[in-house]
PDB file of C-alpha atoms and ligand atoms in Angstrom:
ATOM      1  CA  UNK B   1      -5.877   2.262  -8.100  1.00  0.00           C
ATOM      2  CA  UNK B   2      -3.759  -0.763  -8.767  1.00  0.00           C
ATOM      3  CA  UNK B   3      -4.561  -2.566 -12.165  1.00  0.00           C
ATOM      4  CA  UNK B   4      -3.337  -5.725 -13.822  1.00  0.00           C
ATOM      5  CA  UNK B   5      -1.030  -5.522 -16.852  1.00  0.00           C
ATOM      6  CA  UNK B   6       0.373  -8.266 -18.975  1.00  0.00           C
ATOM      7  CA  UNK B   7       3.777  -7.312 -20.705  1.00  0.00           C
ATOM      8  CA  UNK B   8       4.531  -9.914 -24.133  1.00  0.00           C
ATOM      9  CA  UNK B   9       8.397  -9.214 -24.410  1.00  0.00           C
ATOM     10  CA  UNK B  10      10.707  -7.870 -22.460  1.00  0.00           C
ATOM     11  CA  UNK B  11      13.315  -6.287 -24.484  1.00  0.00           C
ATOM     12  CA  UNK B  12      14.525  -2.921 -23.974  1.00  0.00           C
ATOM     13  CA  UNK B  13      11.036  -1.644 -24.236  1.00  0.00           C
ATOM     14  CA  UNK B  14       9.007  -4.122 -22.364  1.00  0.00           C
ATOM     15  CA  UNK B  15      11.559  -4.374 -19.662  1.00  0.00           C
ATOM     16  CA  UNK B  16      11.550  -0.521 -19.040  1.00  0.00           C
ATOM     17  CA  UNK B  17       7.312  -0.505 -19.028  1.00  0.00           C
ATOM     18  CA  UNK B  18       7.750  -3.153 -16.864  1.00  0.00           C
ATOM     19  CA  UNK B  19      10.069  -1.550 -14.057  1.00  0.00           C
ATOM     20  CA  UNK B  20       7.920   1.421 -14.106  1.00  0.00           C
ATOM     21  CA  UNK B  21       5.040   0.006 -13.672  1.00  0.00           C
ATOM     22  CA  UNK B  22       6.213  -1.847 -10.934  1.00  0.00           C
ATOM     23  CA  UNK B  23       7.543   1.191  -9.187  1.00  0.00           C
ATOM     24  CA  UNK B  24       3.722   2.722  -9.215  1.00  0.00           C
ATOM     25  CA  UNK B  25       3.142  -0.678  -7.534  1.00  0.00           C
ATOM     26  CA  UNK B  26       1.191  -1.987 -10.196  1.00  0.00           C
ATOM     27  CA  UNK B  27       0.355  -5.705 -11.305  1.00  0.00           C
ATOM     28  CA  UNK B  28       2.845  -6.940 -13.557  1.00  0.00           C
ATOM     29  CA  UNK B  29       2.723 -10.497 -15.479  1.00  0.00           C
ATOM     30  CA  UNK B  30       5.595 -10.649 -17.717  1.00  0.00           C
ATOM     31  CA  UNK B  31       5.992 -13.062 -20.782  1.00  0.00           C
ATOM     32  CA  UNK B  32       8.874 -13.974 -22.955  1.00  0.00           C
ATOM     33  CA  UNK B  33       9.978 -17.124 -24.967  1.00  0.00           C
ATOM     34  CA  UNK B  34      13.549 -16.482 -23.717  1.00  0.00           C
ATOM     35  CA  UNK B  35      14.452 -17.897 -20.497  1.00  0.00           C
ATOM     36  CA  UNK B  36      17.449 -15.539 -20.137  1.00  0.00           C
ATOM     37  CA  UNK B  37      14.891 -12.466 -19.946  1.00  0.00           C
ATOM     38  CA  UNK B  38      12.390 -14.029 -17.917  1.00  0.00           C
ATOM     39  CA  UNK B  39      14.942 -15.125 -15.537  1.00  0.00           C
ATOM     40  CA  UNK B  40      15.849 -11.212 -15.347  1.00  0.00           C
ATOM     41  CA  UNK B  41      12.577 -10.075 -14.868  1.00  0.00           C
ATOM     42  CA  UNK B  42      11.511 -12.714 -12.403  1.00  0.00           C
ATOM     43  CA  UNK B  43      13.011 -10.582  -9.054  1.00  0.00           C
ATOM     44  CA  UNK B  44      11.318  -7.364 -10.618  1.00  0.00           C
ATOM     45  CA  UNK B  45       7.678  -8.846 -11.726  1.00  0.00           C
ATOM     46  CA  UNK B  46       4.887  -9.450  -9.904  1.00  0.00           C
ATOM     47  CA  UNK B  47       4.750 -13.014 -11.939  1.00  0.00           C
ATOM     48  CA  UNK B  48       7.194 -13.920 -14.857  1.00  0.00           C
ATOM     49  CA  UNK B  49       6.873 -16.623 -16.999  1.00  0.00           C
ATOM     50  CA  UNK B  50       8.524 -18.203 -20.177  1.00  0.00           C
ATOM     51  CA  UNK B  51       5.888 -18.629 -22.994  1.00  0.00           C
ATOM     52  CA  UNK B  52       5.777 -18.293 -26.868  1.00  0.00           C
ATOM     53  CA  UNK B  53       2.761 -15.958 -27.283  1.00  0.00           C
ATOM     54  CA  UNK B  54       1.870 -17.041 -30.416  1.00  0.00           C
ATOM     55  CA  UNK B  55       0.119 -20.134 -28.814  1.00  0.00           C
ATOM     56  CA  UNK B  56      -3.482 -19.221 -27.895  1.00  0.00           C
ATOM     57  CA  UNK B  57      -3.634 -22.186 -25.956  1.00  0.00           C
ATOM     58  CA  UNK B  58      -0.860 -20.678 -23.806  1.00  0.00           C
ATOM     59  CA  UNK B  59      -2.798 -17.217 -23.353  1.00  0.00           C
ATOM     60  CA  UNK B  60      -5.638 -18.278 -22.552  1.00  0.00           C
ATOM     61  CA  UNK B  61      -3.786 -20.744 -19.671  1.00  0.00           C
ATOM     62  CA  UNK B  62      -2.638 -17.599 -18.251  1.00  0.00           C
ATOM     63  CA  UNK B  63      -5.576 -16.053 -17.938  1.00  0.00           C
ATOM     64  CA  UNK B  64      -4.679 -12.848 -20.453  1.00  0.00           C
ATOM     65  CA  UNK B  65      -8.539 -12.070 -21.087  1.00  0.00           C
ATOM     66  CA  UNK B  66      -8.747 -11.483 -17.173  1.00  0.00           C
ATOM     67  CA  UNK B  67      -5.508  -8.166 -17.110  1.00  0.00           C
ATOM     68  CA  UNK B  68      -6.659  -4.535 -17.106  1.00  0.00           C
ATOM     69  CA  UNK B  69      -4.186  -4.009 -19.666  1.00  0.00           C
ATOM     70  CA  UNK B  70      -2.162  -5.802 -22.539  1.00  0.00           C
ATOM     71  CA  UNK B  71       1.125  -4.390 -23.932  1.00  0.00           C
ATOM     72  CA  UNK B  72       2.176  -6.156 -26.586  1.00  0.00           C
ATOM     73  CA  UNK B  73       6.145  -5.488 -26.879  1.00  0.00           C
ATOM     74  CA  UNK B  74       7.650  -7.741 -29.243  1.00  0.00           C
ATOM     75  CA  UNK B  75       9.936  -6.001 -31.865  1.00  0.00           C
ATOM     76  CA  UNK B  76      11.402  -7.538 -34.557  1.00  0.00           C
ATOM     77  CA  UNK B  77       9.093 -10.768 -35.109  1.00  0.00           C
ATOM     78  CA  UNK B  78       6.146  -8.684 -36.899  1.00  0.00           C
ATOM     79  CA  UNK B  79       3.733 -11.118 -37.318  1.00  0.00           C
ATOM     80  CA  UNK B  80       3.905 -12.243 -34.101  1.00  0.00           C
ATOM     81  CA  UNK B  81       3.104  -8.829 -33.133  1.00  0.00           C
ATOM     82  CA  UNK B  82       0.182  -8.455 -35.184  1.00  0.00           C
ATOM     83  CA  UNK B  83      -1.065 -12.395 -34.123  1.00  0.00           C
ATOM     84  CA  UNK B  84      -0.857 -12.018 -30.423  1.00  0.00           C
ATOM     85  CA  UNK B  85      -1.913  -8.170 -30.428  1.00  0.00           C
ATOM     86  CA  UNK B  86      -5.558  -9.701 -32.297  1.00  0.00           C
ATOM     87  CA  UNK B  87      -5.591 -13.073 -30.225  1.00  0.00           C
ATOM     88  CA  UNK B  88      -5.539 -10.495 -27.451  1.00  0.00           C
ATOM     89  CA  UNK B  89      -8.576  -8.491 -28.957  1.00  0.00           C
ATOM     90  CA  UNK B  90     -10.392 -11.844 -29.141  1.00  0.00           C
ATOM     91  CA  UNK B  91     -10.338 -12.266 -25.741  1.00  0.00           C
ATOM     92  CA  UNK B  92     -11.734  -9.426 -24.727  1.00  0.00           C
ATOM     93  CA  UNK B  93      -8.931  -7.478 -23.248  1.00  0.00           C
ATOM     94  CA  UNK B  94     -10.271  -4.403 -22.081  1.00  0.00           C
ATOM     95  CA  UNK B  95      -6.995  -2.368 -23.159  1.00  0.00           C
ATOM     96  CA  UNK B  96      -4.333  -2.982 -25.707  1.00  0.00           C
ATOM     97  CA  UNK B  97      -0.833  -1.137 -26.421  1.00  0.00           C
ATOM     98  CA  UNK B  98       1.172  -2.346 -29.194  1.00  0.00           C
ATOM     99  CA  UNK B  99       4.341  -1.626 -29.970  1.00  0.00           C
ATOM    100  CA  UNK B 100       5.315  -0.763 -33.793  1.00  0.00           C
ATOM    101  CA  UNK B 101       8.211  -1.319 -35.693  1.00  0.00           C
ATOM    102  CA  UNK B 102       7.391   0.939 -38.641  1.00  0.00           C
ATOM    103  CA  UNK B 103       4.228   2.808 -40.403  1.00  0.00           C
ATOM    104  CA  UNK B 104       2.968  -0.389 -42.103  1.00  0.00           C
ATOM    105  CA  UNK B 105       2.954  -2.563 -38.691  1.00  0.00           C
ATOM    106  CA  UNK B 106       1.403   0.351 -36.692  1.00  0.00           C
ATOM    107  CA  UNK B 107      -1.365   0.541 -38.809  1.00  0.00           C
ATOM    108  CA  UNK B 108      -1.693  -3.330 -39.048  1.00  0.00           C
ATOM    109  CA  UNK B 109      -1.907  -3.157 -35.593  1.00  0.00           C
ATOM    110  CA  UNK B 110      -4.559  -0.502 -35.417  1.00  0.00           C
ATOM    111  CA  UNK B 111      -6.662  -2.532 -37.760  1.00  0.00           C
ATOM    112  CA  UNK B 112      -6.731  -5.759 -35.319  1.00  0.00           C
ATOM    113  CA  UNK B 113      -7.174  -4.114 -32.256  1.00  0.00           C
ATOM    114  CA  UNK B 114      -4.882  -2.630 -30.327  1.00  0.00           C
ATOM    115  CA  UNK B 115      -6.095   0.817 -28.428  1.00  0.00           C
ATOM    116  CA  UNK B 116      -3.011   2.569 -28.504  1.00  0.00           C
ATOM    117  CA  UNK B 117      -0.005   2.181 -30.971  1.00  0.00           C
ATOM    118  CA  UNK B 118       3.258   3.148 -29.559  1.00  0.00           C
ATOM    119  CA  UNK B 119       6.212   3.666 -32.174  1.00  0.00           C
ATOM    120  CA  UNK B 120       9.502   4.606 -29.607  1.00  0.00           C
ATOM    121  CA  UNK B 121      11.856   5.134 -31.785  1.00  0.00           C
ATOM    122  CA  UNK B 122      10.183   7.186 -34.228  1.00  0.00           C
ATOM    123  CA  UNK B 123       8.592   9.262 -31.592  1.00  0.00           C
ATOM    124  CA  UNK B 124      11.825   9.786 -29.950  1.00  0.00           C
ATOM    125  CA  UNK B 125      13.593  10.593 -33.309  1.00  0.00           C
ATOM    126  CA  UNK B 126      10.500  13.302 -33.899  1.00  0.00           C
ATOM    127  CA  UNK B 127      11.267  14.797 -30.371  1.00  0.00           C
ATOM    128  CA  UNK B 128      14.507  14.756 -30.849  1.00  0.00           C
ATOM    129  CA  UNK B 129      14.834  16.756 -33.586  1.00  0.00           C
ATOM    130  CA  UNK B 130      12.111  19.519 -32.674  1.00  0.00           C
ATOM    131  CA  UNK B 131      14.870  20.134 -29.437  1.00  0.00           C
ATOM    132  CA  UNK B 132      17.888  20.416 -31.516  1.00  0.00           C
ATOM    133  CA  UNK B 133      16.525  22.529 -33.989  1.00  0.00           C
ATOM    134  CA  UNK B 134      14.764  24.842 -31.906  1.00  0.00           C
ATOM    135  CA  UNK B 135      16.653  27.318 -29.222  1.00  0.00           C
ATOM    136  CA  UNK B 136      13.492  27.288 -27.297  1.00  0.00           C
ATOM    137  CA  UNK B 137      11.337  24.056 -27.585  1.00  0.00           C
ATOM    138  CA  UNK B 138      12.460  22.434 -24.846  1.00  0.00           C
ATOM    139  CA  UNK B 139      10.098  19.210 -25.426  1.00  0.00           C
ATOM    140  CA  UNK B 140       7.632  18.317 -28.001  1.00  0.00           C
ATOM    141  CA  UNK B 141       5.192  15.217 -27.475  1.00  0.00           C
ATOM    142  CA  UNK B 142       3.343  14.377 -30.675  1.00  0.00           C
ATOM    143  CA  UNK B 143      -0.771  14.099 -29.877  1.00  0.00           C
ATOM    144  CA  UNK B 144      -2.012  13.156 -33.193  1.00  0.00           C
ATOM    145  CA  UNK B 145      -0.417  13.925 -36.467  1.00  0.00           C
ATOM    146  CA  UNK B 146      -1.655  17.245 -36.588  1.00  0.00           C
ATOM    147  CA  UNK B 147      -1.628  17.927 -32.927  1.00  0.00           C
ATOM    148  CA  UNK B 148       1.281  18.233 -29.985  1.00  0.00           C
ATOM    149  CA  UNK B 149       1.870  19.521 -26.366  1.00  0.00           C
ATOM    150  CA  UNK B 150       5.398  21.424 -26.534  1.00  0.00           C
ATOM    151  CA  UNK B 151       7.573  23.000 -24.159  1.00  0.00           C
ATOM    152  CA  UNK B 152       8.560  26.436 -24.881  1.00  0.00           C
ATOM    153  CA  UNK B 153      10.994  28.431 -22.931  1.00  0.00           C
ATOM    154  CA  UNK B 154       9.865  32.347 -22.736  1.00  0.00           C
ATOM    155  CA  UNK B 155      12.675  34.239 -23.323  1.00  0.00           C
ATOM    156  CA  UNK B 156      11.501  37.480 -26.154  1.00  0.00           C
ATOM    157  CA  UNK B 157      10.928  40.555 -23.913  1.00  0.00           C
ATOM    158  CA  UNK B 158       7.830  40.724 -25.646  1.00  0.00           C
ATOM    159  CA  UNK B 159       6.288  37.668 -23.427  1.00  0.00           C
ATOM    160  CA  UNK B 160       7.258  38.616 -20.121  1.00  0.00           C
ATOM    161  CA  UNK B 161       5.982  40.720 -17.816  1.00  0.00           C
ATOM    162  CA  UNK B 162       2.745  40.655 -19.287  1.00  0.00           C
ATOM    163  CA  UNK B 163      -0.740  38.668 -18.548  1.00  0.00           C
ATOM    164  CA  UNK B 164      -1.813  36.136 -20.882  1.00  0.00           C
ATOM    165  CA  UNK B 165      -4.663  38.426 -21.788  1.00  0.00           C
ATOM    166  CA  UNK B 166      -2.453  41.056 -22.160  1.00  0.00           C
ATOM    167  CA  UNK B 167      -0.224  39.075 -24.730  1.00  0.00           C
ATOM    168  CA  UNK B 168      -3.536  38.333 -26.371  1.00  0.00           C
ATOM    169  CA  UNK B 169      -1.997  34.731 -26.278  1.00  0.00           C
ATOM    170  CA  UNK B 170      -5.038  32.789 -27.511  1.00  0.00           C
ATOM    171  CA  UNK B 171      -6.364  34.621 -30.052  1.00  0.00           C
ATOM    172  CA  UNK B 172      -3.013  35.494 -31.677  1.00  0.00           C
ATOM    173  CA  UNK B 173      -1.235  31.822 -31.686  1.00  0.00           C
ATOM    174  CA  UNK B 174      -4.197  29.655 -31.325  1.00  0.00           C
ATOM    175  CA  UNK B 175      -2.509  27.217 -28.579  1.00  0.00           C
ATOM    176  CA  UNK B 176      -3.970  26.603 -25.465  1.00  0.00           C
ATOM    177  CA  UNK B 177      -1.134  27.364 -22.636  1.00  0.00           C
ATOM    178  CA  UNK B 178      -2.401  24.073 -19.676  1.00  0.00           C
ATOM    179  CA  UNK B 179       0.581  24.907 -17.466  1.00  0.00           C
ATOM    180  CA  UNK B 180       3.413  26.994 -16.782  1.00  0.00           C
ATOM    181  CA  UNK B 181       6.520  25.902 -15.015  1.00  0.00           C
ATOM    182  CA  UNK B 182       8.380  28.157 -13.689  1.00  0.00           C
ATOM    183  CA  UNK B 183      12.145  27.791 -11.582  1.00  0.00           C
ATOM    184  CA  UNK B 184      12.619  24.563 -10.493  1.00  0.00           C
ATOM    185  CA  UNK B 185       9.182  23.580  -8.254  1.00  0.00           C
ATOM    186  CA  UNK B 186       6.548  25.717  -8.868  1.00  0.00           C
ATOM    187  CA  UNK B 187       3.904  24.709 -11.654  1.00  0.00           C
ATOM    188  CA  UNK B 188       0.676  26.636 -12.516  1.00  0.00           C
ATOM    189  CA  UNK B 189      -1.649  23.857 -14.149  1.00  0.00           C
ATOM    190  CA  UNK B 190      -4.380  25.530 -16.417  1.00  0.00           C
ATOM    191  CA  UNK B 191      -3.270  29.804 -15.886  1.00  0.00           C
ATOM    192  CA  UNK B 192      -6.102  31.629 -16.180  1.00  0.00           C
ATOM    193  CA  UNK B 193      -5.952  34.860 -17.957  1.00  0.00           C
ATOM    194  CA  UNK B 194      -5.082  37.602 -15.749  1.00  0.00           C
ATOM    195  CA  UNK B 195      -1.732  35.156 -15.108  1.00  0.00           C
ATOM    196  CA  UNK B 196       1.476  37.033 -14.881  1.00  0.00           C
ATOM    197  CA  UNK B 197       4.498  35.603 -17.557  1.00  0.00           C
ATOM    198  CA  UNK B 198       7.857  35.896 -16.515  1.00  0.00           C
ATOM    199  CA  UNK B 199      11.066  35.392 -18.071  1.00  0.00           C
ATOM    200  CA  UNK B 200      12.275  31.640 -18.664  1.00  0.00           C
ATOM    201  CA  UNK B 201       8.836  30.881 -17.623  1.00  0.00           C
ATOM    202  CA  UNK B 202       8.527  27.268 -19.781  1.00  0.00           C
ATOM    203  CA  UNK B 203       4.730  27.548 -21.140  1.00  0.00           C
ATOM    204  CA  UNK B 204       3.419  23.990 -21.556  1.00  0.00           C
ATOM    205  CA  UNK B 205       1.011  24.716 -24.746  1.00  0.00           C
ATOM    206  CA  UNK B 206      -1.081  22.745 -26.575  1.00  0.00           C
ATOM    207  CA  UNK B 207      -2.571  23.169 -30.512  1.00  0.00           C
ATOM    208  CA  UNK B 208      -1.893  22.610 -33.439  1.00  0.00           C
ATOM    209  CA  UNK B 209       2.072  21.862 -35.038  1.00  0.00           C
ATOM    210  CA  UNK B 210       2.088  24.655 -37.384  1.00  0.00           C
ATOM    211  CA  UNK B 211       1.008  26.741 -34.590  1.00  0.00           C
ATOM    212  CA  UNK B 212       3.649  25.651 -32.097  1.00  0.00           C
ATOM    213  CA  UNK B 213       6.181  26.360 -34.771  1.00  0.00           C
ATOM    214  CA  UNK B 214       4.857  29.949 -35.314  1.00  0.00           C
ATOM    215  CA  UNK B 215       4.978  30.010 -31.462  1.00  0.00           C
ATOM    216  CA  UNK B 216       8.652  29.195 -31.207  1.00  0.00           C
ATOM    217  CA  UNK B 217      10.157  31.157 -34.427  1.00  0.00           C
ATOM    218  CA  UNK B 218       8.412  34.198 -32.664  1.00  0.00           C
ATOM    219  CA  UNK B 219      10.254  33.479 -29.502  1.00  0.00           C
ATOM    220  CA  UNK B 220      13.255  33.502 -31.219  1.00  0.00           C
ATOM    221  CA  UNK B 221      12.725  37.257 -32.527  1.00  0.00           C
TER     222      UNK B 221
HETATM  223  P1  ATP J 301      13.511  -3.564 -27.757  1.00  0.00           P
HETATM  224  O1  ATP J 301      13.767  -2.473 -28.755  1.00  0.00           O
HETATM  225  O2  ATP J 301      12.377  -3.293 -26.841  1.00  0.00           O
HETATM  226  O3  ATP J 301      14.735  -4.057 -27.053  1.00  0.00           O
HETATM  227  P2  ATP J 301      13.160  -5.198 -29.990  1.00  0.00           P
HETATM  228  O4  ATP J 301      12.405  -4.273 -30.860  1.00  0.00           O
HETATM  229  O5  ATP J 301      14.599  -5.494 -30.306  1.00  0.00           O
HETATM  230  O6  ATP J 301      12.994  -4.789 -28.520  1.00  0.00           O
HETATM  231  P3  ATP J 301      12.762  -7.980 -29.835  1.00  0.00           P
HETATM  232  O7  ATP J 301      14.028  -8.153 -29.078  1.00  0.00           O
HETATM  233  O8  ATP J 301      12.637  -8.515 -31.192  1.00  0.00           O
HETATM  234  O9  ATP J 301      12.340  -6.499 -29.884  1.00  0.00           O
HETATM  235  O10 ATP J 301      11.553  -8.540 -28.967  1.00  0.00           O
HETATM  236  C1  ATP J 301      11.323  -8.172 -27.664  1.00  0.00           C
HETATM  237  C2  ATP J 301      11.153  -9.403 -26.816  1.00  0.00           C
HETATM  238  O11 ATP J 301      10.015 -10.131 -27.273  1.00  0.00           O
HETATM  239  C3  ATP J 301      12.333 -10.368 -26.874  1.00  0.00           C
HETATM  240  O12 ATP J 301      12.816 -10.570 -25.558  1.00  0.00           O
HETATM  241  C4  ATP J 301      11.734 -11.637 -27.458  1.00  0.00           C
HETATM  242  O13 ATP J 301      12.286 -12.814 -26.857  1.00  0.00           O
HETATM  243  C5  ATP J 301      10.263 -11.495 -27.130  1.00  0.00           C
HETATM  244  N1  ATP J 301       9.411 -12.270 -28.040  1.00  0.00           N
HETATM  245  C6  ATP J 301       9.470 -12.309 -29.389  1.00  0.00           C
HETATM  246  N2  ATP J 301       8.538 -13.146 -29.889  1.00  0.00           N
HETATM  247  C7  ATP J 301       7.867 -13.639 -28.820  1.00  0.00           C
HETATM  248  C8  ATP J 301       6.782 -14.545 -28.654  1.00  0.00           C
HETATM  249  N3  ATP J 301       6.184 -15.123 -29.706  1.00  0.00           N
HETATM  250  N4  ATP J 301       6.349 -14.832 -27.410  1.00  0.00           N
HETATM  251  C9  ATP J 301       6.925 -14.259 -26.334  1.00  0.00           C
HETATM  252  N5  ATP J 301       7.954 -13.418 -26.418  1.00  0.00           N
HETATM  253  C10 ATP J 301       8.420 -13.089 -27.640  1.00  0.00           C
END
């Protein structure tokens, strides 16, 4: 179904939420003080306009209240962050993802409003560093703090060749395997428990971060 979002800056971050959603054919209004980026965006946008979001008078001109969904992607300038994300909350938007700069702003920015805090570069640091110290975690998406969906690459004889059941994988590492992807096309979403493993089957499990750990150090033995 196509919805209506409203991008607030278009740096590196905005700009790439904006080209995506654009490619799923989406509704795309996108906002920046700097002429320069708008000018960019204005081929790639659905609308583009130059406007200092800070200015309530301004939002409400262009109809914010009315979009599906509000991502507020200004960086550096914090307080604009935290202003337009609960201007944005006043009007009613139905949906609002912030982007934070650090722990203090993203929990400013949960305070006035916004649905969903996104922190990229932390995030991406966190993944990161899961891959390059594991041999088998191939991916690792953080859920909640406690909480992740990982990508684990099966490759202890003691995995393959058996059923889930048989690996008593539940029970014994208390993560929920949703898929299993295995070569390069096929994917088994939600394996039930008679489901053969194979080797460098890549089990798409999700639980709990100690859990996943425990998960991959036993892969590794
Ligand atoms: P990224 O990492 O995504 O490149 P960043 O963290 O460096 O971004 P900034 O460059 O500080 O973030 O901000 C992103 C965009 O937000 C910039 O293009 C900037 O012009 C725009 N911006 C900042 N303040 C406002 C504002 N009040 N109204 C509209 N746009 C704004």
């Amino acid at each position: 179904m196509r919805k209506s979002f409203a991008i607030i800056g278009l740096g590196r971050f905005g700009g790439s939420v904006c080209r995506e959603l654009i490619k799923s054919d989406q509704e795309v209004l996108a906002i920046d003080s700097c002429e320069d980026r708008v000018n960019e965006y204005m081929n790639v946008a659905t609308h583009a306009v130059v406007a200092n979001a800070q200015d309530e008078a301004t939002l409400r001109s262009l109809g914010l209240r009315n979009f599906d969904h509000v991502i507020v992607a200004i960086g550096e300038d914090i307080q604009a962050s935290i202003l337009v994300t609960l201007m944005a909350k006043e009007m009613g938007v139905p949906r609002i993802t912030a982007k934070a700069q650090n722990e203090y702003h993203a929990r400013v920015l949960d305070k006035v409003g916004a649905d969903t805090v996104v922190h990229p570069e932390r995030d991406m640091g966190i993944r990161l560093g899961h891959k390059l110290t594991s041999n088998n975690m191939l991916d690792f998406i953080e859920l909640s703090e406690d909480y992740s969906l990982a990508e684990v690459i099966v490759t202890n004889k003691k995995f393959y060749n058996r059923t889930i059941e048989e690996i008593n994988f539940r029970q014994h590492f208390n993560l929920t395997i949703v898929a299993i992807r295995r070569g390069k096309n096929e994917l088994i979403v939600s394996p039930p428990a008679n489901q053969m493993i194979l080797e460098n089957d890549i089990l798409l499990v999700v639980g709990h971060n100690d859990n996943v750990d425990y998960l991959d150090d036993k892969m590794n033995r």
